[in-house]
Coordinates of C-alpha atoms and ligand atoms in Angstrom, one line a residue:
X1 CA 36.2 20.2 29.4
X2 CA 38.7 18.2 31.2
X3 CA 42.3 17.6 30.0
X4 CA 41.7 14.1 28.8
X5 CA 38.5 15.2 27.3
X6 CA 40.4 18.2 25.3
X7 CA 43.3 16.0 23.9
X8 CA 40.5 12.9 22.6
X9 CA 38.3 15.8 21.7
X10 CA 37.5 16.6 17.5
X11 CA 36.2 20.1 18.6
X12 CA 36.2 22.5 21.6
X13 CA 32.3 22.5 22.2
X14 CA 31.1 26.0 22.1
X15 CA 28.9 27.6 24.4
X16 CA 25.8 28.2 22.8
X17 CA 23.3 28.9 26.0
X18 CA 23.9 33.0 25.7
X19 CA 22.6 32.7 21.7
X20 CA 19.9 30.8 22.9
X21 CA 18.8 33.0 25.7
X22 CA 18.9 35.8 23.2
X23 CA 17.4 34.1 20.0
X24 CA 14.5 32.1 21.8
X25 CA 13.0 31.1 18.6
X26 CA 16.1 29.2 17.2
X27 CA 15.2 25.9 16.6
X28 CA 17.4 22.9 18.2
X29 CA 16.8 21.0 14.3
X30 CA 17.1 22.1 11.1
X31 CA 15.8 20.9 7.5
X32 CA 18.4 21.0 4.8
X33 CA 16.6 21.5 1.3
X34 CA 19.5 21.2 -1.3
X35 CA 19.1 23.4 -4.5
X36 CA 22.9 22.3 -6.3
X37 CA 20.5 20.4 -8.9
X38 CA 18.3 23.5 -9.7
X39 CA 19.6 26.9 -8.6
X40 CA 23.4 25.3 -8.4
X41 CA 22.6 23.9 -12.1
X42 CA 21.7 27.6 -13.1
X43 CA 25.7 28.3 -12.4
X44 CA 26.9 29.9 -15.5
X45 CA 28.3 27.8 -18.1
X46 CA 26.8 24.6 -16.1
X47 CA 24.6 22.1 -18.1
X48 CA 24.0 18.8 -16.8
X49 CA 22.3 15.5 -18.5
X50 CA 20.1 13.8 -16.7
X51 CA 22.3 10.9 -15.9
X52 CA 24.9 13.3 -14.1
X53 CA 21.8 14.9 -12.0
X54 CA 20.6 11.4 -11.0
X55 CA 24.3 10.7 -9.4
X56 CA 24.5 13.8 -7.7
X57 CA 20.8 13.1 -6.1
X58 CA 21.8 9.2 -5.2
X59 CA 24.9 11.4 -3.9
X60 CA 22.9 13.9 -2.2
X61 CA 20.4 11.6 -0.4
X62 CA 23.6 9.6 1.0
X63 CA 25.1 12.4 1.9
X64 CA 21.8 13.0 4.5
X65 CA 19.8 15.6 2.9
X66 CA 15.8 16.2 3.4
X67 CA 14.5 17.8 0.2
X68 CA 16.3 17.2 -3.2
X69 CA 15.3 20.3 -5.7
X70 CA 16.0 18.3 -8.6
X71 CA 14.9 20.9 -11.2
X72 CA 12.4 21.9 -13.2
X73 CA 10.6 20.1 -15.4
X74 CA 8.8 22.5 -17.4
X75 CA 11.9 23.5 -18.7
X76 CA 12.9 20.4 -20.9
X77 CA 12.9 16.9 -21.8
X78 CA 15.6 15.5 -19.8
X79 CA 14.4 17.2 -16.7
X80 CA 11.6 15.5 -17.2
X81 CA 13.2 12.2 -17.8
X82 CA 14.9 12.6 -14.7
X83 CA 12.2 13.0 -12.4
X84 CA 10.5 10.4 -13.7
X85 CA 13.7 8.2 -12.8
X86 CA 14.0 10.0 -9.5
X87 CA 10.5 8.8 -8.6
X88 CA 11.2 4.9 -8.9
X89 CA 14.6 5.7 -7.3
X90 CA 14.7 4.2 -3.4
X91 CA 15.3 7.5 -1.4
X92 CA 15.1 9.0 1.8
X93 CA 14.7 12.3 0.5
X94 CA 12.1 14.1 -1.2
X95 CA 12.2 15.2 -4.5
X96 CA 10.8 18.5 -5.3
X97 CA 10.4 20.2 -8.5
X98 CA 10.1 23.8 -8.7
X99 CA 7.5 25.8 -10.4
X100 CA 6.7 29.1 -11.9
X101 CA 3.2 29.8 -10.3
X102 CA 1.4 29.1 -13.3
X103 CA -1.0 25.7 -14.2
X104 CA 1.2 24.4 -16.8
X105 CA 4.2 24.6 -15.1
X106 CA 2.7 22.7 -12.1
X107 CA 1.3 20.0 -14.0
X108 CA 4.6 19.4 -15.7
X109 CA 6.4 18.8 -12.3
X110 CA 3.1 16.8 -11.3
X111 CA 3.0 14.3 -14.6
X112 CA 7.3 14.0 -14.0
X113 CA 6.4 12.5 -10.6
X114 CA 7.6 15.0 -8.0
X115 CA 6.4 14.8 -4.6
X116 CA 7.1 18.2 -3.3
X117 CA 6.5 21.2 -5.7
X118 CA 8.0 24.5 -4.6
X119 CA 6.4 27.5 -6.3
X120 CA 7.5 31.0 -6.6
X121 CA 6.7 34.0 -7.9
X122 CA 7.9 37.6 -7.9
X123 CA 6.8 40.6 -5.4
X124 CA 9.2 42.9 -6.0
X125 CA 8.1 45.9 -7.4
X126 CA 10.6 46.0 -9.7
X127 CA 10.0 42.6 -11.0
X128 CA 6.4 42.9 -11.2
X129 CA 6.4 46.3 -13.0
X130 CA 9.5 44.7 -15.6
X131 CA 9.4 41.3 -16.0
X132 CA 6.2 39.7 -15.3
X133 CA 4.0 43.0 -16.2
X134 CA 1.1 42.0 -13.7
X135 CA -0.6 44.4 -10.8
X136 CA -0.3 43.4 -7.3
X137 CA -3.4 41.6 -7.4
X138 CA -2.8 39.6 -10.0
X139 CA 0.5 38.5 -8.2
X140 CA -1.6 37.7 -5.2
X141 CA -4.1 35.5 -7.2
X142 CA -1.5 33.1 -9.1
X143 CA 0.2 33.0 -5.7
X144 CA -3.0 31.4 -3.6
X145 CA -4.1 29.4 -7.0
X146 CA -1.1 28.2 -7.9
X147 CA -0.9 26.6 -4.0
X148 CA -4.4 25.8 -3.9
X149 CA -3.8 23.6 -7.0
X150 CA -0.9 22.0 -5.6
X151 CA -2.5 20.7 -2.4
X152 CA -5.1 19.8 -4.4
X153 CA -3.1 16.7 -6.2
X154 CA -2.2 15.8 -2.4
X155 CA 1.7 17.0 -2.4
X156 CA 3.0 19.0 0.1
X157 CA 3.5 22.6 -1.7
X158 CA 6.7 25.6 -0.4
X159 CA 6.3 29.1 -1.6
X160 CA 8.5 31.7 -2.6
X161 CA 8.0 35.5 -2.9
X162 CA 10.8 35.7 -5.2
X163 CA 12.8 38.6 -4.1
X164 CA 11.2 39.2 -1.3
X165 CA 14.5 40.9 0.3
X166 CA 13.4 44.0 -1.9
X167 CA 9.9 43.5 -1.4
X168 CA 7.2 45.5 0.1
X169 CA 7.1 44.3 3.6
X170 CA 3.4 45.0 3.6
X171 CA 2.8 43.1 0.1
X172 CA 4.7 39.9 1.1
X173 CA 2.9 40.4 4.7
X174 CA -0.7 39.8 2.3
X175 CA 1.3 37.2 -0.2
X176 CA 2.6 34.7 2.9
X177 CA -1.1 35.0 4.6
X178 CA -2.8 34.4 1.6
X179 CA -0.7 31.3 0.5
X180 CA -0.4 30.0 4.5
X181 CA -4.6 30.0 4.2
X182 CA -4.3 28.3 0.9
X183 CA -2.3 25.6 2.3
X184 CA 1.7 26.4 1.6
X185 CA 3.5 23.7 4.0
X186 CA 6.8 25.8 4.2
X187 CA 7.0 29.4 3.5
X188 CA 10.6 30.1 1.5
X189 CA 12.1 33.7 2.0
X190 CA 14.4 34.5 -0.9
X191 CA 17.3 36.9 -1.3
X192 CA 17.0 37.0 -4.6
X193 CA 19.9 39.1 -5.7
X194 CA 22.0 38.4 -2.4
X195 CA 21.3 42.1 -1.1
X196 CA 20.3 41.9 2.8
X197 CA 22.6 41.7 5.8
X198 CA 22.4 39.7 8.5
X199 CA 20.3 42.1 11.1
X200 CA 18.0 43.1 8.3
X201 CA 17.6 39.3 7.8
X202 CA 17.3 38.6 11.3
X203 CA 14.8 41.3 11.6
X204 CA 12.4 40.3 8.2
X205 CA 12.7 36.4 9.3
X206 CA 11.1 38.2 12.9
X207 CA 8.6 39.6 11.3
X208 CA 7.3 37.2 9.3
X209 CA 7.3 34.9 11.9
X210 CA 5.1 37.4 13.7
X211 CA 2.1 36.9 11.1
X212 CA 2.4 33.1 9.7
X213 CA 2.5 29.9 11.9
X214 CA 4.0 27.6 8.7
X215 CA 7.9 27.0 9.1
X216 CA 10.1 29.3 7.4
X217 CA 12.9 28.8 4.6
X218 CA 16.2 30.7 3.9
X219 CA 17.0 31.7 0.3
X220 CA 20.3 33.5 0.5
X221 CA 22.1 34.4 -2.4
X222 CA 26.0 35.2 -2.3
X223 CA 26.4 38.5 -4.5
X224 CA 28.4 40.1 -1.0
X225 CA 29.5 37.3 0.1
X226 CA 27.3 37.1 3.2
X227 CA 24.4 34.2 1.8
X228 CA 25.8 31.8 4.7
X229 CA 25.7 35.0 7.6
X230 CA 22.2 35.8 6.2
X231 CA 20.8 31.9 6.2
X232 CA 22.6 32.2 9.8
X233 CA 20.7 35.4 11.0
X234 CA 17.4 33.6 9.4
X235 CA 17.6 30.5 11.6
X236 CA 18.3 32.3 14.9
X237 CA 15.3 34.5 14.3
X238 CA 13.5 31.1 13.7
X239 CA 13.8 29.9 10.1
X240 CA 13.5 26.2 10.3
X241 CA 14.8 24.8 6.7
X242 CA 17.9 26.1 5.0
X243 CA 17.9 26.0 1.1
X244 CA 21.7 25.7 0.2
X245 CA 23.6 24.2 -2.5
X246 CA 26.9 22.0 -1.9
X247 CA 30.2 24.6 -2.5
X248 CA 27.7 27.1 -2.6
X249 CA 27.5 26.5 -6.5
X250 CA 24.5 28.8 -8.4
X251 CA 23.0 31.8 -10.2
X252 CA 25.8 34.5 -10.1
X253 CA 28.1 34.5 -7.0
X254 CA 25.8 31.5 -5.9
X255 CA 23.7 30.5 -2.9
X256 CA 24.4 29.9 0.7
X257 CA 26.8 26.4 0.9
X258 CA 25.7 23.5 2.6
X259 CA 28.7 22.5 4.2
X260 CA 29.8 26.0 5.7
X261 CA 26.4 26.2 7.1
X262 CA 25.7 22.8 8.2
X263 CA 29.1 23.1 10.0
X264 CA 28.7 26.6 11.5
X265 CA 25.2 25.1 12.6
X266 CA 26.4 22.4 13.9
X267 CA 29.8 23.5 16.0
X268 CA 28.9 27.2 16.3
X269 CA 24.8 27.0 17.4
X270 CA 24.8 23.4 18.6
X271 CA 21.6 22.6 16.4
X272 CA 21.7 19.7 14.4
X273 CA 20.6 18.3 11.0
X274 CA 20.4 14.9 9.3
X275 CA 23.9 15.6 7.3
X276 CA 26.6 13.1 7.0
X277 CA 29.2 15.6 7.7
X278 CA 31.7 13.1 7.3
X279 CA 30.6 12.9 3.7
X280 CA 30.9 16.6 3.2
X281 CA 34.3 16.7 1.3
X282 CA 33.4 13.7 -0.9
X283 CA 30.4 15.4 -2.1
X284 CA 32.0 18.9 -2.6
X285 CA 35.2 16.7 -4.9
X286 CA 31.9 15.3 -7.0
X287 CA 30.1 18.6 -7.4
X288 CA 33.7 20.2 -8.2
X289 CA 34.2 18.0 -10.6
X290 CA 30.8 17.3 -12.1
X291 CA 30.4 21.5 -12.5
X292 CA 33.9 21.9 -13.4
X293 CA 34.2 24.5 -10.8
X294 CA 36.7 24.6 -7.8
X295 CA 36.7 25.6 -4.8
X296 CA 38.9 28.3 -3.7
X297 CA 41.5 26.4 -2.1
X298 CA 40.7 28.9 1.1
X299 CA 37.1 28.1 0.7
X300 CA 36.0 26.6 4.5
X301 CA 35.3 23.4 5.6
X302 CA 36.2 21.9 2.0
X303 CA 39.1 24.1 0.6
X304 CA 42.2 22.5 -0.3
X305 CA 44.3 24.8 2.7
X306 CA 41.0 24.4 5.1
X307 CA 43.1 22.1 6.8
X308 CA 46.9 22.5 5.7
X309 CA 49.2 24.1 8.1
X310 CA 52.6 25.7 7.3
X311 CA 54.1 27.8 9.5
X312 CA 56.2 26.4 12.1
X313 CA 54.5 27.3 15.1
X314 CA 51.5 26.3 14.1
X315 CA 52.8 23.0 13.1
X316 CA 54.0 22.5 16.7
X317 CA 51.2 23.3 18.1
X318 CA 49.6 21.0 16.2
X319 CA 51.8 18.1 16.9
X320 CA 50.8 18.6 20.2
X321 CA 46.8 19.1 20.0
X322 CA 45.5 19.4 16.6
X323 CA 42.8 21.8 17.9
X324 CA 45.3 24.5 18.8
X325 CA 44.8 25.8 15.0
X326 CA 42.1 24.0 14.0
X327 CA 38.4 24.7 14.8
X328 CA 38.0 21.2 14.9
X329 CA 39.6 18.1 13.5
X330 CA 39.4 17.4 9.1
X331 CA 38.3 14.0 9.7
X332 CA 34.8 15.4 11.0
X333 CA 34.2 17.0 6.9
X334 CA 35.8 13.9 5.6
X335 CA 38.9 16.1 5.0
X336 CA 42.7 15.6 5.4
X337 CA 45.3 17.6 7.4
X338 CA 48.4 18.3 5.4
X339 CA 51.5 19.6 6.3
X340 CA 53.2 22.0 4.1
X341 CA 56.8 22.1 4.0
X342 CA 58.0 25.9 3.7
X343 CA 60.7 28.5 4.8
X344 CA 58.7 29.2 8.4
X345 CA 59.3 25.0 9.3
X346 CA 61.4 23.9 12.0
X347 CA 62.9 20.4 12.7
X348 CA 60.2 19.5 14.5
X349 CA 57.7 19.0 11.7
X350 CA 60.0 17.7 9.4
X351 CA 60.5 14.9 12.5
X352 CA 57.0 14.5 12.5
X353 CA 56.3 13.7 8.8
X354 CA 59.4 10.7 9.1
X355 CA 57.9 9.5 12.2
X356 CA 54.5 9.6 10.7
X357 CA 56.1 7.5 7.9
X358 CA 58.3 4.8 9.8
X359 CA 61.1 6.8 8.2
X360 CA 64.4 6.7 10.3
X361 CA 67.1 9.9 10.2
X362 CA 69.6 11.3 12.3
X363 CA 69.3 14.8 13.8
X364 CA 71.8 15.9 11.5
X365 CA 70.1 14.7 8.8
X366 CA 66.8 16.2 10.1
X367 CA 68.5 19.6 10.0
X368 CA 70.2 19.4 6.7
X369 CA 66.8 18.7 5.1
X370 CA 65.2 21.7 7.2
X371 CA 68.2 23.6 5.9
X372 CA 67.2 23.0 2.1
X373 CA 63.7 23.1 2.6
X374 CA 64.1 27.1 4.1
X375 CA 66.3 27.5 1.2
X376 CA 63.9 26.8 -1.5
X377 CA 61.5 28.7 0.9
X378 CA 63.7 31.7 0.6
X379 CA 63.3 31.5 -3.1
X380 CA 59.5 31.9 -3.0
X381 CA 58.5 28.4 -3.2
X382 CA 57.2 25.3 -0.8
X383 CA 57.8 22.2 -0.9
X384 CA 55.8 19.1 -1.6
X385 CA 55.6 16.0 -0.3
X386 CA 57.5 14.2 -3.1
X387 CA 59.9 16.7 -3.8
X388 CA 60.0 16.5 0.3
X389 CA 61.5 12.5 -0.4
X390 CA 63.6 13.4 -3.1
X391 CA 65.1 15.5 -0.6
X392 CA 65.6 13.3 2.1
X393 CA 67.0 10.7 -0.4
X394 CA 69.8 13.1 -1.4
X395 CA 70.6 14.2 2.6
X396 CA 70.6 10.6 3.6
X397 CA 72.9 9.5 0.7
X398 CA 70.0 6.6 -0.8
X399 CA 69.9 8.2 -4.2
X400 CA 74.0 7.1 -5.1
X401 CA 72.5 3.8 -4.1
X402 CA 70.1 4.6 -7.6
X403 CA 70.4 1.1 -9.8
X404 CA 69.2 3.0 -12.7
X405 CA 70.9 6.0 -14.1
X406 CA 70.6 8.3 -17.0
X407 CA 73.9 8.2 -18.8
X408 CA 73.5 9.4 -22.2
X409 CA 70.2 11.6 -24.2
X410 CA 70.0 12.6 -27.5
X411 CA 66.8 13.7 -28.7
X412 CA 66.2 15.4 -31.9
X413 CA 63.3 16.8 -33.3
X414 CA 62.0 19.6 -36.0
X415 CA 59.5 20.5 -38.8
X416 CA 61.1 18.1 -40.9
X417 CA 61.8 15.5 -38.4
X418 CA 59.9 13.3 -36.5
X419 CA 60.6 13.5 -32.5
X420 CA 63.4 10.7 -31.2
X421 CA 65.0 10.4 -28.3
X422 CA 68.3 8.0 -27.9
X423 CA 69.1 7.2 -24.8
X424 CA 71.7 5.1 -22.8
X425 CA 70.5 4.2 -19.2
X426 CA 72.8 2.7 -16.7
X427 CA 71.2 -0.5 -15.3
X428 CA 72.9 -2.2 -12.2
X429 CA 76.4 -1.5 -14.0
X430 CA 75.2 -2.1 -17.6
X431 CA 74.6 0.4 -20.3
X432 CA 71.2 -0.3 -22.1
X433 CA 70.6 1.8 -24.9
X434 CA 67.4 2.3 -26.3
X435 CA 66.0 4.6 -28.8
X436 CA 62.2 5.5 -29.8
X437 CA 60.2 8.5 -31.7
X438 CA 56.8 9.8 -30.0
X439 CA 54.3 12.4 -30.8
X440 CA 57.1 15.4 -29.3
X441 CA 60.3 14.9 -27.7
X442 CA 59.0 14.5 -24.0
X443 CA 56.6 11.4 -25.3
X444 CA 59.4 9.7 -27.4
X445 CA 62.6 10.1 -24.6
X446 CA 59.3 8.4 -22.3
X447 CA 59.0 5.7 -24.9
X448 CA 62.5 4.8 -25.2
X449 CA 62.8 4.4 -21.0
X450 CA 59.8 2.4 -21.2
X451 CA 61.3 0.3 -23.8
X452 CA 64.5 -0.7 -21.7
X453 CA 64.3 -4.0 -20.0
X454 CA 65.0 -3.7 -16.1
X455 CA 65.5 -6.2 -13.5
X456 CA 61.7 -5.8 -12.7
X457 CA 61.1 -6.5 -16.4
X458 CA 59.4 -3.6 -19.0
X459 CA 57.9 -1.0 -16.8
X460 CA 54.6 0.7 -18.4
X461 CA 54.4 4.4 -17.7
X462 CA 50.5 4.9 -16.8
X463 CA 50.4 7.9 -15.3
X464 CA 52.4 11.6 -16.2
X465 CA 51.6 15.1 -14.6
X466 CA 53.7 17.9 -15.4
X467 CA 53.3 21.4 -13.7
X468 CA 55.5 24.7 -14.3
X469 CA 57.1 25.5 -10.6
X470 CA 58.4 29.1 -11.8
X471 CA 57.6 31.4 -14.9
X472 CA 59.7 32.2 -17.4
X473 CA 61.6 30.4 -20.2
X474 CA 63.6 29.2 -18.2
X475 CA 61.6 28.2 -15.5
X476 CA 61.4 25.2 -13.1
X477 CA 59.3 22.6 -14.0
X478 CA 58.0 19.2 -11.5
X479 CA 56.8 16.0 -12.9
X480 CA 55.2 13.3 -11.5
X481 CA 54.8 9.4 -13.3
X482 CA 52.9 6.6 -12.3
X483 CA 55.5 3.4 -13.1
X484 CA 52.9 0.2 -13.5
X485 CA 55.5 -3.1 -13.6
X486 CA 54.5 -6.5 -14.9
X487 CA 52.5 -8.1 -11.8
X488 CA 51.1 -4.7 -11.2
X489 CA 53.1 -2.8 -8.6
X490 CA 52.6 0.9 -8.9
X491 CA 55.3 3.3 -7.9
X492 CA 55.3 7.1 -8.4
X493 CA 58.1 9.0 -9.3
X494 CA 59.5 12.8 -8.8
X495 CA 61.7 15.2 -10.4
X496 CA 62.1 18.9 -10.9
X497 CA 64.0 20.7 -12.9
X498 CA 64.6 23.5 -15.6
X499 CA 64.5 20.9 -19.0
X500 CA 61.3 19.2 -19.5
X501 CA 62.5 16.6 -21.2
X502 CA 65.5 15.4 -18.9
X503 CA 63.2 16.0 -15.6
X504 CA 60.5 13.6 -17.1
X505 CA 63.4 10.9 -17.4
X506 CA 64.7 11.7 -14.4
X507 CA 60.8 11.2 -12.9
X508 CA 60.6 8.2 -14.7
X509 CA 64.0 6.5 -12.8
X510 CA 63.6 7.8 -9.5
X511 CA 60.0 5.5 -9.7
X512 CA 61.9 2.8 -11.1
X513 CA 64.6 3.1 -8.2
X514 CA 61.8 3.0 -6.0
X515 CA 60.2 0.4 -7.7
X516 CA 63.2 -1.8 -6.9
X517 CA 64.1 -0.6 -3.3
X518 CA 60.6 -1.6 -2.8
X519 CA 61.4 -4.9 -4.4
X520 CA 64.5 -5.4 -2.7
X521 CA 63.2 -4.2 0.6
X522 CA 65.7 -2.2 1.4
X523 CA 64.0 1.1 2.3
X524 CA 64.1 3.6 0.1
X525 CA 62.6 6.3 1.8
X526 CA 60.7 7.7 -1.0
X527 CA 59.0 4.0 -1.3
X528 CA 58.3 4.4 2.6
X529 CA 56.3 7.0 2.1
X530 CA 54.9 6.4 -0.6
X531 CA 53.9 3.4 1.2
X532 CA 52.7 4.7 4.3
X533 CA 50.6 7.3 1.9
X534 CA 49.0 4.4 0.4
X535 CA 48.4 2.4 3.7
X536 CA 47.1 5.6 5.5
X537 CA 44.3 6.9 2.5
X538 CA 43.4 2.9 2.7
X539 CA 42.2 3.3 6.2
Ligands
KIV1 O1 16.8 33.2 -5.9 C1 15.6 33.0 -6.0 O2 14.7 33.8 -5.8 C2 15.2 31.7 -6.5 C3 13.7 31.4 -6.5 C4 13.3 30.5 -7.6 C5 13.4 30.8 -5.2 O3 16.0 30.8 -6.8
ZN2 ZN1 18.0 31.4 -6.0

């Protein structure tokens, strides 16, 4: 790549033509086939209604994927429900339902109005001897029926040999050729119980190929942590359709994830799919929050640290080329870079994150607030970004410029009396005081600011997030508040401390001293920020 190419550049294009010359049979195109509605449903503790399934398909189908397994509708009501709202839907993607290989299963997901039905059924040993008590035969004859019937109503029909990892190799070899003959358009190869490794993957995806001529499907589960190296090893043997779910959500440890694979297919093989990946962090927030399971914040492509950078080298080297430390940039995943302000920083970031933010200081002042942020560092904590304002307010001198103060708090509260706080606030010279009760001390102190009149009139808290920084009785505590004024101007404001109740005031003024720099243009740099925040998650 040349120089101006590597500085414009959102990844280092890898060289992909060894792979190639020794996987011949990789394919340059991939089909994604997303499961997060039926095996990432099947997530322990994970129920969904039918309304939160149709968002996640409209979601899904946005988001670029081929084949939606929506669920299964012999299995209930609302699955049906949903298919049957699915099917008037206007998609790109198909819907498929999946299907135990047995007549009234098919015939649920045909009446629901699927138009794909995947069927499986079991050729392990193990499962056929325990769980569905039928001879090898008998296997093989639902298997070829089950298809034949499909294809029969006109859909296109994928089979599974559920656990076919720990099948017979010579069984599955029958099961495939029967099903192929029958009419299976896609032949899925599941790792049921996540228990292959990638050259034993490679080689079974190899082998298969050797015998059928229909594409083949990956099924990797995660139970070693190796479903996205498996689904890897499948495709360069030749698998043609991956079957993933988005953050890797499903049964157990869960299934291969979309993004890390789509990604790794993308960057790493140089084979392509229909994916949005610029949608990729969206839809993992929406799953996340829809499953009420979160990433790990290491977790690739989508993590909360998969693009945060802290120690001072690396931050320099990032100011210079983002790709230094970076695979490739965040914006590519729909992600965010961020900056995280610890004991390893140097002046150089902390120059970076003012410049970034219009936000003018001296070099002495740049090295003071280095100086504190090591210090806290040094006493096993980072910094955030607001506490990273707060900060730079107190270096530069702004917060004695504060036109609100906390003069006086009295709060009382017990089992025999109801929560008040009494406070006197210092407003441009003035003392206000105010008093107010509340459901516990923290909520009535809050209602007695909010009851003060300030030169940008009664200020509405809407907004109040408090997290412990330390453990321990006495430990540190931050709080964040949302400050809504009259017209609407929003502010947010910061404060830690060791008293809960005298750090949520003390959040509470530094957004109303914000609030009124802002007003009053004069700068605060908290405001600046905050600002420049604001303006850069708009664009
Ligand atoms: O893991 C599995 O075997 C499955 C089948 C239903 C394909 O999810
Ligand atoms: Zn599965």
């Amino acid at each position: 790549m040349r120089e101006d190419d590597v500085s414009k550049a959102k990844y280092l294009v890898a060289d992909t033509s060894a792979l190639r010359a020794e996987c011949p049979d990789m394919p340059k195109r991939i089909k994604v086939f997303d499961t997060t509605l039926r095996d990432g449903e099947q997530t322990p503790g994970v129920n969904l209604t039918s309304d939160e399934k149709y968002r996640t398909a409209m979601l899904l189908d946005s988001l670029g994927v081929d084949v939606i397994e929506a669920g299964f509708p012999a299995s209930s009501a609302g699955e049906v429900e949903l298919f049957k709202r699915l099917s008037d839907a206007p998609m790109s993607a198909k819907i498929c339902a999946l299907a135990r290989a047995s007549t009234p299963d098919i015939d649920a997901a045909l009446s629901a109005g699927a138009n794909y039905v995947h069927v499986f059924i079991a050729t392990s040993d193990i499962h056929m001897k325990y769980k569905l008590k039928m001879s090898r035969e008998e296997v093989l004859d639902r298997a070829v029926k089950s298809v034949e019937y499909v294809k029969a109503h006109g859909l296109p029909a994928e089979f599974s040999c559920e656990d076919a990892t720990r099948s017979d190799p010579e069984f599955i070899k029958q099961v495939y050729m029967a099903v192929e003959d029958a009419g299976a358009d896609m032949l899925n190869v599941p790792d049921t119980v996540g228990a292959s490794t990638p050259r034993t993957v490679y080689r079974m995806i190899r082998e298969i190929r050797g015998y059928v001529k229909r594409p083949i499907s990956m099924h990797m589960h995660n139970d070693f942590g190796l479903a996205v190296a498996n689904t890897l090893a499948g495709v360069e043997a030749g698998a043609q359709q991956i079957q993933v779910t988005v953050n890797g959500v499903g049964e157990r440890a869960g299934n291969a994830s979309l993004e890390e694979v789509v990604m790794a297919l993308r960057l790493l093989y140089g084979i392509e799919t229909n994916i949005q990946t610029e949608k990729l962090f969206e839809a993992s927030q929406f799953v996340a929050k829809l499953f009420k399971v979160w990433p790990s914040p290491n977790k690739a492509i989508v993590g909360e640290n998969a693009f945060a950078h802290t120690a001072g080298i690396h931050v320099h080297g990032i100011q210079a080329n983002a790709l230094t430390y970076e695979p490739f940039l965040p914006e590519l995943v729909g992600q965010k870079r961020r900056i995280l302000f610890g004991k390893l920083i140097g002046t150089s970031a902390v120059k970076a994150w003012l410049g970034e933010r219009g936000i003018k200081a001296t070099e002495e002042e740049i090295k003071a607030v280095t100086g504190k942020i090591k210090e806290i560092g040094d006493r096993g904590r980072g910094v955030r970004d607001l506490e990273l304002m707060a900060i730079i307010d107190s270096v530069t001198g702004r917060s004695s410029k504060q036109r609100i103060a906390l003069k006086q708090l009295l709060v009382t509260t017990g089992t025999e009396a109801k929560p008040t706080a009494r406070i006197t606030l210092s407003v441009d010279s003035k003392e206000i005081p105010a008093e107010k009760s509340g459901d516990g001390p923290v909520d009535a102190a809050l209602n007695a600011i909010e009851s003060v009149p300030t030169p940008l009139g009664r200020l509405k808290l809407k907004e109040y997030h408090l997290d412990p920084l330390t453990g321990g009785s006495d430990a540190l505590c931050e709080v964040y508040t949302t400050l809504q004024s009259e017209s609407g101007e929003e502010e947010t404001g910061y404060a830690v401390g060791p008293d809960i109740v005298i750090t949520s005031i003390q959040a509470m003024i530094n957004g109303m001293n914000c609030l009124l720099d802002r007003r009053a243009s004069r700068g605060s740099i908290a405001s600046h920020a905050a600002e420049a925040e604001r303006n850069q998650e708009k664009r």
